[in-house]
Amino acid sequence: MDDLVKDRFGTAVALELCKTSRLFELGKLYKRIVIVETLRDEFVKRGGDHETQRAVVARVLKKWLLGPASPFKRETFGRYRILGFDAVTRQTLEAENGGIESGDGSPAPERGIGEGPWEVYAWCLPQHQPTSGDRWPIEIGRAGPEGFRRTLAKIQENLPERPRYMLRLGCAEELEARDRESLLRAWFRSRGQKLHKLPGKDWFRTNPSEIADAVRNIIGGDGLRSEESTVEVEDAIASAFKDVTADDWARLPEDLTERLDDHLYGSARA
């Protein structure tokens, strides 16, 4: 290292600093600018040229961070997770922090049920899991042919960590996706698991096992309809509301259908 810092900052210096210094915590996600500043400061601290600019370090690291010699792996735009140099450690950390990855670097669903261009999806942030017990905030939503994975790839840059894309429930058409999304949401709302303090209307305190159970109960054992075992949307709705009395129905607002979201979530309209 003493010999390396006599020269200009380069990939050899970056490699040695990552190997010999405890600058980064294994498994942690870092912004690229943080990696640049940390390595530049450590280089100067160890006797490197104090006039070394961050822009110079950034140019050196631009390709190196993505190369085989780097201990980092890019997980979102501008964010890298340090996996170290040991193959076993790298595999373990990769498994712990996101599992499968699609070809463009965005997460692929951990579980896929059914086929079709439309989908109902479930995703969450891992940081909510260890602090929320057996259930944690999970968003349940619907995406069209462009796919939720593409949407997730765009928003990852602004997320604090790599998200978990837990479920993709494939649907043949938009109507089927709407029905399945509505039924899944109603399933968890009826059990008091709807979260109201998070942005959006789609967050529930649940877990992958409960979501799988909900799919089996309201859609079918494998999430698919077949001639032998058909679970129609109307049948599922009838089952869900079989205990509602006539007096309960009479107390519902007359404009419930037209203004469902307003009655469920509130509205600023008069």
XYZ file of N, CA and C in Angstrom:
810
model
N 0.827 -1.204 0.000
C 0.000 0.000 0.000
C 0.867 1.263 0.000
N 1.968 1.248 0.756
C 2.844 2.426 0.802
C 3.369 2.773 -0.585
N 3.698 1.745 -1.367
C 4.182 1.989 -2.718
C 3.059 2.495 -3.623
N 1.858 1.981 -3.442
C 0.739 2.350 -4.307
C 0.343 3.813 -4.140
N 0.354 4.310 -2.903
C -0.113 5.675 -2.676
C 0.879 6.711 -3.180
N 2.080 6.271 -3.581
C 3.038 7.219 -4.153
C 2.623 7.628 -5.560
N 1.823 6.775 -6.206
C 1.341 7.077 -7.550
C -0.040 7.707 -7.483
N -0.575 8.039 -8.647
C -1.927 8.587 -8.700
C -2.953 7.520 -8.321
N -4.103 7.974 -7.895
C -5.166 7.051 -7.522
C -5.570 6.209 -8.740
N -5.637 4.884 -8.545
C -6.025 3.978 -9.621
C -6.776 2.776 -9.080
N -7.094 1.835 -9.965
C -7.874 0.668 -9.543
C -7.104 -0.210 -8.563
N -5.776 -0.253 -8.678
C -4.980 -1.057 -7.747
C -5.102 -0.505 -6.332
N -5.104 0.826 -6.218
C -5.272 1.461 -4.910
C -6.663 1.156 -4.360
N -7.684 1.292 -5.209
C -9.051 1.023 -4.773
C -9.186 -0.406 -4.264
N -8.571 -1.334 -4.986
C -8.627 -2.740 -4.609
C -7.989 -2.973 -3.246
N -6.796 -2.427 -3.044
C -6.084 -2.632 -1.782
C -6.788 -1.954 -0.618
N -7.323 -0.771 -0.852
C -8.033 -0.075 0.221
C -9.254 -0.874 0.672
N -9.952 -1.466 -0.276
C -11.129 -2.264 0.070
C -10.742 -3.555 0.781
N -9.566 -4.082 0.447
C -9.118 -5.335 1.056
C -8.536 -5.133 2.454
N -7.780 -4.066 2.619
C -7.024 -3.905 3.861
C -7.655 -2.957 4.863
N -8.634 -2.192 4.439
C -9.256 -1.217 5.341
C -10.696 -1.596 5.631
N -11.131 -1.321 6.838
C -12.522 -1.578 7.204
C -13.357 -0.336 6.918
N -13.362 0.032 5.651
C -14.063 1.250 5.249
C -15.546 1.005 5.014
N -15.884 -0.240 4.658
C -17.259 -0.553 4.294
C -17.718 -1.809 5.042
N -18.966 -1.799 5.426
C -19.540 -2.926 6.160
C -20.119 -3.942 5.183
N -19.682 -5.188 5.284
C -20.150 -6.230 4.368
C -21.666 -6.322 4.364
N -22.207 -6.396 3.159
C -23.647 -6.540 2.994
C -24.407 -5.239 2.952
N -23.746 -4.133 3.275
C -24.431 -2.846 3.322
C -24.466 -2.188 1.955
N -25.522 -1.425 1.701
C -25.696 -0.721 0.436
C -25.143 0.694 0.561
N -24.327 1.109 -0.436
C -23.702 2.436 -0.412
C -23.984 3.183 -1.711
N -24.204 4.488 -1.574
C -24.290 5.320 -2.763
C -22.905 5.428 -3.399
N -22.874 5.553 -4.708
C -21.587 5.638 -5.399
C -20.778 6.829 -4.926
N -21.424 7.962 -4.665
C -20.703 9.150 -4.226
C -20.041 8.908 -2.870
N -20.681 8.104 -2.017
C -20.107 7.790 -0.707
C -18.858 6.921 -0.877
N -18.918 5.953 -1.797
C -17.753 5.107 -2.067
C -16.598 5.958 -2.583
N -16.907 6.862 -3.494
C -15.890 7.749 -4.070
C -15.231 8.586 -2.975
N -16.037 9.234 -2.159
C -15.502 10.123 -1.127
C -14.712 9.340 -0.072
N -15.211 8.164 0.295
C -14.534 7.361 1.318
C -13.158 6.910 0.835
N -13.086 6.400 -0.391
C -11.802 5.935 -0.913
C -10.838 7.091 -1.148
N -11.347 8.198 -1.618
C -10.484 9.368 -1.843
C -9.890 9.853 -0.530
N -10.718 9.964 0.515
C -10.243 10.449 1.812
C -9.229 9.481 2.427
N -9.473 8.176 2.295
C -8.559 7.193 2.851
C -7.235 7.196 2.085
N -7.293 7.397 0.772
C -6.092 7.480 -0.064
C -5.198 8.634 0.401
N -5.812 9.787 0.608
C -5.056 10.958 1.072
C -4.537 10.729 2.490
N -5.337 10.160 3.343
C -4.951 9.904 4.724
C -3.717 8.998 4.803
N -3.596 8.083 3.875
C -2.477 7.139 3.879
C -1.244 7.667 3.150
N -1.303 8.911 2.724
C -0.123 9.518 2.114
C -0.242 9.803 0.637
N -1.400 9.572 0.063
C -1.610 9.866 -1.350
C -1.677 11.358 -1.607
N -1.639 11.728 -2.859
C -1.668 13.134 -3.253
C -2.901 13.821 -2.677
N -2.659 14.829 -1.827
C -3.778 15.497 -1.169
C -4.599 16.343 -2.129
N -4.086 16.564 -3.328
C -4.827 17.336 -4.322
C -5.699 16.436 -5.221
N -5.716 15.146 -4.924
C -6.551 14.228 -5.696
C -8.015 14.643 -5.591
N -8.634 14.872 -6.712
C -10.020 15.335 -6.722
C -10.986 14.153 -6.762
N -12.154 14.383 -6.219
C -13.166 13.328 -6.216
C -13.581 12.952 -7.628
N -13.546 13.915 -8.534
C -13.918 13.633 -9.924
C -12.955 12.626 -10.550
N -11.679 12.710 -10.161
C -10.680 11.762 -10.671
C -10.972 10.364 -10.143
N -11.263 10.280 -8.857
C -11.585 8.989 -8.248
C -12.852 8.413 -8.882
N -13.834 9.269 -9.126
C -15.091 8.814 -9.716
C -14.861 8.211 -11.092
N -13.979 8.823 -11.881
C -13.687 8.292 -13.225
C -13.008 6.925 -13.140
N -12.109 6.780 -12.171
C -11.417 5.501 -11.992
C -12.398 4.399 -11.591
N -13.340 4.752 -10.716
C -14.255 3.753 -10.174
C -15.434 3.436 -11.084
N -15.677 4.266 -12.065
C -16.880 4.134 -12.888
C -17.053 2.735 -13.451
N -16.009 2.199 -14.069
C -16.083 0.844 -14.625
C -15.629 -0.206 -13.616
N -14.675 0.154 -12.778
C -14.114 -0.810 -11.841
C -15.168 -1.363 -10.886
N -16.085 -0.518 -10.433
C -17.119 -0.960 -9.515
C -17.962 -2.091 -10.091
N -18.080 -2.136 -11.402
C -18.893 -3.151 -12.070
C -18.086 -4.367 -12.503
N -16.760 -4.293 -12.380
C -15.896 -5.355 -12.871
C -15.718 -6.497 -11.893
N -15.085 -7.586 -12.336
C -14.903 -8.781 -11.499
C -13.965 -8.569 -10.316
N -13.068 -7.564 -10.399
C -12.133 -7.325 -9.296
C -12.768 -6.531 -8.161
N -13.915 -5.944 -8.424
C -14.572 -5.114 -7.415
C -15.313 -5.977 -6.399
N -15.283 -5.591 -5.118
C -16.056 -6.322 -4.106
C -17.509 -5.870 -4.044
N -17.865 -4.925 -4.933
C -19.207 -4.365 -4.942
C -20.067 -4.983 -6.039
N -21.382 -4.889 -5.839
C -22.335 -5.293 -6.859
C -23.418 -4.224 -6.949
N -23.654 -3.732 -8.158
C -24.687 -2.700 -8.307
C -26.062 -3.321 -8.159
N -26.886 -2.682 -7.332
C -28.232 -3.191 -7.119
C -29.291 -2.214 -7.584
N -29.024 -0.929 -7.528
C -29.905 0.071 -8.098
C -29.020 1.124 -8.741
N -29.649 2.034 -9.461
C -28.869 3.080 -10.106
C -28.144 3.911 -9.057
N -26.793 3.931 -9.136
C -25.998 4.738 -8.218
C -25.808 4.146 -6.842
N -26.248 2.895 -6.622
C -26.122 2.263 -5.313
C -25.499 0.887 -5.465
N -24.542 0.579 -4.580
C -23.784 -0.662 -4.678
C -23.729 -1.345 -3.309
N -23.838 -2.663 -3.328
C -23.716 -3.439 -2.098
C -22.342 -4.090 -2.069
N -21.648 -4.006 -0.934
C -20.334 -4.618 -0.840
C -20.476 -6.069 -0.385
N -19.947 -6.980 -1.198
C -20.074 -8.408 -0.954
C -18.748 -9.055 -0.571
N -17.655 -8.296 -0.621
C -16.352 -8.837 -0.255
C -15.708 -9.621 -1.388
N -14.616 -10.302 -1.065
C -13.838 -11.022 -2.075
C -13.977 -12.534 -1.952
N -14.436 -13.000 -0.794
C -14.575 -14.438 -0.582
C -15.837 -14.946 -1.274
N -15.721 -16.007 -2.072
C -16.839 -16.505 -2.876
C -18.009 -16.955 -2.012
N -17.723 -17.623 -0.904
C -18.786 -18.107 -0.030
C -19.538 -16.939 0.598
N -18.768 -15.949 1.066
C -19.387 -14.760 1.667
C -20.247 -14.038 0.654
N -19.748 -13.894 -0.567
C -20.512 -13.212 -1.620
C -21.840 -13.926 -1.886
N -21.798 -15.252 -1.998
C -23.023 -16.010 -2.269
C -24.022 -15.871 -1.126
N -23.521 -15.894 0.099
C -24.397 -15.769 1.256
C -25.072 -14.411 1.290
N -24.288 -13.346 1.063
C -24.836 -12.000 1.102
C -25.799 -11.751 -0.054
N -25.506 -12.317 -1.214
C -26.413 -12.174 -2.347
C -27.753 -12.829 -2.043
N -27.712 -13.995 -1.402
C -28.945 -14.702 -1.058
C -29.753 -13.939 -0.012
N -29.043 -13.294 0.927
C -29.718 -12.577 2.003
C -30.302 -11.254 1.549
N -29.785 -10.718 0.450
C -30.172 -9.365 0.051
C -30.819 -9.305 -1.327
N -31.789 -10.158 -1.541
C -32.591 -9.956 -2.738
C -32.788 -11.152 -3.628
N -31.950 -12.184 -3.508
C -32.186 -13.373 -4.300
C -32.062 -13.141 -5.787
N -33.073 -13.547 -6.537
C -33.033 -13.537 -7.991
C -33.045 -12.119 -8.532
N -32.310 -11.926 -9.583
C -32.247 -10.626 -10.234
C -32.503 -10.808 -11.718
N -33.245 -9.897 -12.326
C -33.528 -9.989 -13.750
C -32.335 -9.504 -14.554
N -32.406 -9.680 -15.867
C -31.281 -9.324 -16.718
C -30.910 -7.860 -16.695
N -31.862 -6.977 -16.399
C -31.550 -5.548 -16.399
C -31.166 -5.043 -15.013
N -30.983 -5.950 -14.052
C -30.551 -5.545 -12.721
C -31.680 -5.276 -11.756
N -32.918 -5.274 -12.216
C -34.047 -5.041 -11.331
C -34.524 -6.368 -10.743
N -35.167 -6.339 -9.571
C -35.589 -7.590 -8.935
C -36.605 -8.352 -9.781
N -36.517 -9.658 -9.757
C -37.531 -10.517 -10.345
C -38.380 -11.054 -9.199
N -39.628 -11.432 -9.444
C -40.477 -11.900 -8.349
C -39.939 -13.180 -7.722
N -40.021 -13.255 -6.387
C -39.593 -14.450 -5.680
C -40.534 -15.618 -5.941
N -41.802 -15.287 -6.225
C -42.783 -16.331 -6.520
C -43.707 -15.845 -7.621
N -43.916 -16.678 -8.609
C -44.825 -16.357 -9.692
C -45.946 -17.375 -9.753
N -47.183 -16.888 -9.854
C -48.348 -17.759 -9.953
C -49.128 -17.363 -11.199
N -49.402 -18.323 -12.075
C -50.205 -18.041 -13.249
C -49.434 -17.330 -14.337
N -50.104 -17.171 -15.463
C -49.518 -16.531 -16.633
C -50.400 -15.380 -17.089
N -49.807 -14.501 -17.857
C -50.575 -13.406 -18.428
C -49.820 -12.105 -18.358
N -50.143 -11.167 -19.249
C -49.428 -9.888 -19.299
C -49.771 -8.942 -18.163
N -50.943 -9.085 -17.586
C -51.327 -8.270 -16.435
C -50.918 -8.992 -15.158
N -50.821 -8.248 -14.057
C -50.410 -8.890 -12.810
C -50.938 -8.176 -11.583
N -51.063 -8.940 -10.516
C -51.231 -8.415 -9.166
C -49.923 -8.717 -8.449
N -49.363 -7.728 -7.776
C -48.030 -7.894 -7.191
C -48.038 -7.580 -5.700
N -46.987 -8.056 -5.034
C -46.755 -7.733 -3.626
C -45.266 -7.480 -3.446
N -44.935 -6.369 -2.765
C -43.529 -6.053 -2.527
C -43.378 -5.320 -1.199
N -42.141 -5.266 -0.700
C -41.882 -4.588 0.565
C -40.421 -4.175 0.638
N -40.077 -3.454 1.702
C -38.690 -3.121 2.017
C -38.213 -4.047 3.141
N -37.078 -4.722 2.964
C -36.590 -5.659 3.982
C -36.401 -5.040 5.362
N -36.106 -3.743 5.432
C -35.840 -3.132 6.734
C -37.056 -3.174 7.657
N -38.257 -3.331 7.099
C -39.452 -3.389 7.927
C -39.636 -4.750 8.593
N -38.988 -5.782 8.063
C -39.238 -7.137 8.539
C -38.788 -7.400 9.969
N -37.513 -7.123 10.328
C -37.065 -7.507 11.670
C -37.642 -6.664 12.792
N -38.263 -5.524 12.463
C -38.762 -4.644 13.515
C -40.272 -4.700 13.651
N -40.927 -5.512 12.846
C -42.391 -5.506 12.846
C -42.997 -6.860 13.197
N -42.240 -7.764 13.799
C -42.772 -9.051 14.186
C -43.038 -9.951 12.994
N -44.091 -10.754 13.121
C -44.413 -11.721 12.077
C -45.060 -11.079 10.860
N -45.541 -9.868 11.001
C -46.157 -9.143 9.892
C -45.458 -7.801 9.711
N -45.412 -7.326 8.492
C -44.777 -6.044 8.218
C -45.468 -5.402 7.023
N -45.210 -4.113 6.752
C -45.891 -3.428 5.653
C -45.541 -4.023 4.287
N -46.563 -4.412 3.560
C -46.421 -4.955 2.208
C -47.448 -4.276 1.313
N -47.006 -3.847 0.148
C -47.928 -3.215 -0.794
C -48.480 -4.259 -1.758
N -49.785 -4.226 -1.945
C -50.458 -5.089 -2.919
C -51.057 -4.181 -3.985
N -50.687 -4.400 -5.232
C -51.164 -3.535 -6.307
C -51.354 -4.283 -7.603
N -51.569 -3.510 -8.663
C -51.847 -4.082 -9.983
C -51.001 -3.377 -11.031
N -50.495 -4.125 -11.999
C -49.698 -3.548 -13.079
C -50.150 -4.121 -14.414
N -50.010 -3.315 -15.462
C -50.396 -3.718 -16.806
C -49.275 -4.415 -17.545
N -49.395 -4.507 -18.860
C -48.410 -5.238 -19.668
C -46.983 -4.721 -19.528
N -46.818 -3.451 -19.133
C -45.457 -2.940 -18.963
C -44.757 -3.600 -17.783
N -45.534 -4.147 -16.855
C -44.976 -4.914 -15.754
C -44.566 -4.087 -14.549
N -44.822 -4.606 -13.367
C -44.418 -3.925 -12.142
C -42.905 -3.914 -11.993
N -42.220 -4.924 -12.534
C -40.763 -4.980 -12.420
C -40.126 -3.745 -13.034
N -40.677 -3.289 -14.163
C -40.135 -2.092 -14.799
C -40.385 -0.860 -13.933
N -41.562 -0.801 -13.333
C -41.867 0.312 -12.428
C -40.940 0.284 -11.224
N -40.719 -0.897 -10.677
C -39.854 -1.041 -9.510
C -38.421 -0.645 -9.834
N -37.984 -0.970 -11.054
C -36.627 -0.614 -11.461
C -36.445 0.903 -11.467
N -37.511 1.632 -11.808
C -37.437 3.092 -11.868
C -37.415 3.728 -10.482
N -38.175 3.152 -9.544
C -38.267 3.772 -8.218
C -37.168 3.321 -7.272
N -36.431 2.262 -7.651
C -35.387 1.747 -6.765
C -34.363 2.797 -6.383
N -34.074 3.704 -7.306
C -33.050 4.714 -7.058
C -33.374 5.543 -5.831
N -34.665 5.724 -5.549
C -35.062 6.562 -4.431
C -35.409 5.761 -3.179
N -35.191 4.449 -3.228
C -35.469 3.618 -2.065
C -34.212 3.463 -1.213
N -34.361 3.303 0.101
C -33.185 3.196 0.986
C -32.454 1.865 0.871
N -33.074 0.860 0.260
C -32.446 -0.449 0.122
C -33.116 -1.212 -1.009
N -32.524 -2.349 -1.344
C -33.063 -3.183 -2.400
C -34.423 -3.749 -1.976
N -35.474 -3.546 -2.750
C -36.799 -4.036 -2.358
C -36.952 -5.536 -2.582
N -37.911 -6.130 -1.897
C -38.293 -7.521 -2.136
C -39.554 -7.536 -2.992
N -39.441 -8.127 -4.152
C -40.578 -8.296 -5.059
C -41.069 -9.719 -4.808
N -42.057 -9.870 -3.931
C -42.390 -11.171 -3.378
C -43.319 -12.010 -4.241
N -44.237 -11.352 -4.946
C -45.248 -12.125 -5.663
C -45.643 -11.459 -6.969
N -45.759 -12.275 -8.017
C -46.384 -11.846 -9.264
C -47.491 -12.844 -9.579
N -48.736 -12.355 -9.539
C -49.885 -13.178 -9.858
C -50.325 -12.813 -11.271
N -49.975 -13.651 -12.246
C -50.257 -13.355 -13.644
C -51.741 -13.410 -13.957
N -52.184 -12.476 -14.799
C -53.597 -12.386 -15.182
C -53.707 -12.230 -16.693
N -54.745 -12.822 -17.257
C -54.905 -12.822 -18.705
C -55.319 -11.467 -19.246
N -56.047 -10.683 -18.444
C -56.565 -9.401 -18.921
C -56.731 -8.438 -17.753
N -57.014 -7.186 -18.088
C -57.128 -6.154 -17.065
C -58.257 -6.443 -16.078
N -59.409 -6.898 -16.591
C -60.545 -7.154 -15.709
C -60.209 -8.206 -14.668
N -59.520 -9.264 -15.088
C -59.133 -10.307 -14.152
C -58.163 -9.755 -13.100
N -57.231 -8.914 -13.533
C -56.284 -8.318 -12.595
C -57.000 -7.423 -11.589
N -57.974 -6.638 -12.068
C -58.740 -5.774 -11.165
C -59.503 -6.591 -10.129
N -60.139 -7.676 -10.604
C -60.917 -8.522 -9.690
C -60.030 -9.122 -8.612
N -58.904 -9.680 -9.040
C -58.019 -10.342 -8.083
C -57.394 -9.354 -7.112
N -57.028 -8.187 -7.613
C -56.478 -7.151 -6.734
C -57.515 -6.737 -5.699
N -58.759 -6.516 -6.142
C -59.818 -6.088 -5.230
C -60.097 -7.137 -4.171
N -60.113 -8.393 -4.578
C -60.382 -9.464 -3.626
C -59.269 -9.605 -2.597
N -58.019 -9.505 -3.035
C -56.906 -9.614 -2.091
C -56.915 -8.463 -1.086
N -57.166 -7.264 -1.592
C -57.220 -6.120 -0.682
C -58.371 -6.250 0.302
N -59.547 -6.667 -0.210
C -60.715 -6.834 0.664
C -60.460 -7.897 1.727
N -59.728 -8.932 1.350
C -59.397 -10.016 2.282
C -58.661 -9.462 3.502
N -57.659 -8.616 3.265
C -56.860 -8.093 4.374
C -57.552 -6.926 5.074
N -58.334 -6.129 4.336
C -59.096 -5.060 5.000
C -60.091 -5.638 5.989
N -60.748 -6.738 5.596
C -61.757 -7.339 6.463
C -61.146 -7.911 7.734
N -59.856 -8.126 7.728
C -59.154 -8.656 8.898
C -58.412 -7.573 9.673
N -58.680 -6.322 9.334
C -58.086 -5.207 10.064
C -56.607 -5.010 9.819
N -56.104 -5.440 8.654
C -54.670 -5.366 8.381
C -54.295 -4.236 7.427
N -55.265 -3.393 7.102
C -54.994 -2.244 6.246
C -54.199 -1.200 7.026
N -53.157 -0.637 6.392
C -52.343 0.416 7.008
C -52.740 1.760 6.430
N -52.977 2.732 7.292
C -53.487 4.026 6.837
C -52.452 5.145 6.904
N -51.315 4.907 7.564
C -50.345 5.980 7.750
C -49.233 5.978 6.711
N -49.271 5.058 5.765
C -48.271 5.017 4.699
C -48.852 5.654 3.443
N -48.007 6.240 2.598
C -48.511 6.868 1.380
C -49.167 5.846 0.462
N -50.264 6.244 -0.190
C -50.971 5.324 -1.057
C -52.055 4.570 -0.299
N -52.806 3.764 -1.028
C -53.948 3.063 -0.446
C -53.752 1.550 -0.393
N -52.551 1.080 -0.678
C -52.372 -0.338 -0.971
C -51.539 -1.092 0.044
N -51.230 -0.518 1.207
C -50.318 -1.147 2.152
C -51.075 -1.909 3.225
N -50.567 -3.118 3.523
C -51.200 -3.981 4.510
C -50.118 -4.597 5.404
N -50.478 -4.838 6.668
C -49.548 -5.507 7.577
C -49.792 -7.009 7.450
N -48.902 -7.677 6.719
C -49.085 -9.089 6.451
C -47.727 -9.739 6.200
N -47.696 -10.901 5.568
C -46.454 -11.581 5.227
C -46.709 -12.492 4.035
N -45.653 -13.006 3.389
C -45.846 -13.831 2.182
C -46.719 -15.055 2.408
N -46.620 -15.673 3.591
C -47.420 -16.860 3.871
C -48.912 -16.535 3.896
N -49.251 -15.402 4.517
C -50.657 -15.000 4.566
C -51.183 -14.642 3.184
N -50.348 -14.014 2.380
C -50.770 -13.670 1.023
C -51.022 -14.937 0.221
N -50.144 -15.932 0.376
C -50.333 -17.206 -0.324
C -51.634 -17.875 0.122
N -51.932 -17.811 1.422
C -53.183 -18.386 1.921
C -54.389 -17.661 1.321
N -54.289 -16.338 1.231
C -55.386 -15.564 0.654
C -55.615 -15.947 -0.801
N -54.522 -16.112 -1.553
C -54.636 -16.518 -2.954
C -55.330 -17.872 -3.055
N -54.931 -18.810 -2.201
C -55.535 -20.143 -2.247
C -57.027 -20.096 -1.918
N -57.408 -19.237 -0.985
C -58.795 -19.191 -0.540
C -59.730 -18.466 -1.496
N -59.275 -17.382 -2.091
C -60.196 -16.585 -2.904
C -59.985 -16.730 -4.397
N -58.863 -17.342 -4.796
C -58.604 -17.505 -6.228
C -58.524 -18.968 -6.619
N -57.938 -19.783 -5.757
C -57.807 -21.197 -6.063
C -56.457 -21.697 -5.607
N -56.332 -22.997 -5.469
C -55.120 -23.588 -4.922
C -53.862 -23.192 -5.644
N -53.894 -23.101 -6.969
C -52.687 -22.764 -7.715
C -52.752 -21.393 -8.351
N -53.801 -20.641 -7.996
C -53.937 -19.310 -8.568
C -54.484 -19.308 -9.976
N -54.865 -20.466 -10.476
C -55.364 -20.572 -11.841
C -56.761 -21.170 -11.838
N -57.557 -20.774 -12.826
C -58.886 -21.354 -12.968
C -58.813 -22.532 -13.929
N -59.559 -23.564 -13.654
C -59.604 -24.714 -14.542
C -61.015 -25.257 -14.574
N -61.300 -26.139 -15.530
C -62.636 -26.714 -15.635
C -62.955 -27.565 -14.418
N -61.924 -28.230 -13.854
C -62.150 -29.103 -12.717
C -62.368 -28.323 -11.431
N -61.689 -27.188 -11.287
C -61.768 -26.411 -10.053
C -61.852 -24.943 -10.392
N -63.061 -24.422 -10.458
C -63.274 -23.040 -10.850
C -63.780 -22.238 -9.667
N -63.088 -21.147 -9.362
C -63.523 -20.233 -8.317
C -63.824 -18.898 -8.971
N -65.087 -18.640 -9.234
C -65.470 -17.400 -9.896
C -65.420 -16.236 -8.920
N -65.201 -15.052 -9.444
C -65.133 -13.862 -8.608
C -66.424 -13.663 -7.842
N -67.547 -13.883 -8.507
C -68.840 -13.694 -7.853
C -69.007 -14.639 -6.669
N -68.533 -15.885 -6.822
C -68.633 -16.843 -5.728
C -67.782 -16.415 -4.541
N -66.574 -15.902 -4.848
C -65.675 -15.460 -3.772
C -66.271 -14.278 -3.025
N -66.875 -13.345 -3.772
C -67.499 -12.176 -3.142
C -68.672 -12.618 -2.274
N -69.482 -13.531 -2.806
C -70.634 -14.017 -2.046
C -70.191 -14.677 -0.745
N -69.097 -15.450 -0.816
C -68.592 -16.113 0.382
C -68.079 -15.105 1.399
N -67.400 -14.068 0.896
C -66.814 -13.064 1.791
C -67.876 -12.283 2.553
N -69.071 -12.109 1.913
C -70.115 -11.277 2.528
C -71.329 -12.084 2.980
N -71.158 -13.400 3.146
C -72.302 -14.254 3.471
C -72.894 -13.944 4.846
N -72.087 -13.360 5.750
C -72.582 -13.084 7.100
C -73.138 -11.665 7.268
N -73.158 -10.889 6.180
C -73.693 -9.524 6.251
C -75.220 -9.589 6.250
N -75.874 -8.966 7.243
C -77.327 -9.025 7.369
C -78.003 -7.975 6.495
N -79.303 -8.089 6.350
C -80.075 -7.120 5.557
C -79.997 -5.736 6.179
N -80.014 -5.683 7.530
C -79.910 -4.383 8.205
C -78.559 -3.733 7.923
N -77.488 -4.553 7.867
C -76.160 -4.014 7.555
C -76.136 -3.430 6.157
N -76.724 -4.145 5.203
C -76.745 -3.634 3.825
C -77.543 -2.336 3.748
N -78.636 -2.236 4.525
C -79.492 -1.046 4.474
C -78.772 0.190 4.980
N -77.760 0.004 5.851
C -77.035 1.157 6.394
C -75.938 1.683 5.455
N -75.677 0.974 4.378
C -74.647 1.424 3.436
C -75.118 2.646 2.660
N -74.230 3.590 2.337
C -74.613 4.782 1.564
C -75.159 4.397 0.190
N -76.101 5.176 -0.318
C -76.691 4.874 -1.621
C -75.686 5.035 -2.752
N -74.701 5.928 -2.574
C -73.717 6.165 -3.634
C -72.425 5.384 -3.384
N -72.523 4.272 -2.650
C -71.326 3.498 -2.305
C -70.548 3.059 -3.538
N -71.251 2.576 -4.554
C -70.570 2.079 -5.754
C -69.859 3.193 -6.494
N -70.553 4.337 -6.648
C -69.971 5.444 -7.408
C -68.823 6.115 -6.668
N -68.871 6.124 -5.346
C -67.848 6.833 -4.572
C -67.206 5.895 -3.545
N -66.845 4.689 -4.005
C -66.300 3.677 -3.098
C -65.035 4.165 -2.397
N -64.071 4.704 -3.180
C -62.807 5.166 -2.584
C -63.032 6.285 -1.592
N -63.996 7.186 -1.896
C -64.261 8.306 -0.995
C -64.757 7.804 0.372
N -65.623 6.806 0.340
C -66.163 6.284 1.591
C -65.132 5.454 2.348
N -64.268 4.766 1.622
C -63.252 3.927 2.262
C -62.122 4.732 2.850
N -61.640 5.731 2.059
C -60.415 6.412 2.434
C -60.618 7.892 2.799
N -61.846 8.398 2.607
C -62.070 9.802 2.877
C -61.867 10.637 1.650
N -62.480 11.800 1.604
C -62.362 12.666 0.423
C -62.483 14.105 0.855
N -61.797 14.957 0.097
C -61.876 16.405 0.376
C -63.073 17.025 -0.294
N -63.750 16.234 -1.177
C -64.890 16.793 -1.886
C -66.080 16.935 -0.969
N -66.954 17.899 -1.291
C -68.124 18.139 -0.471
C -69.153 17.028 -0.694
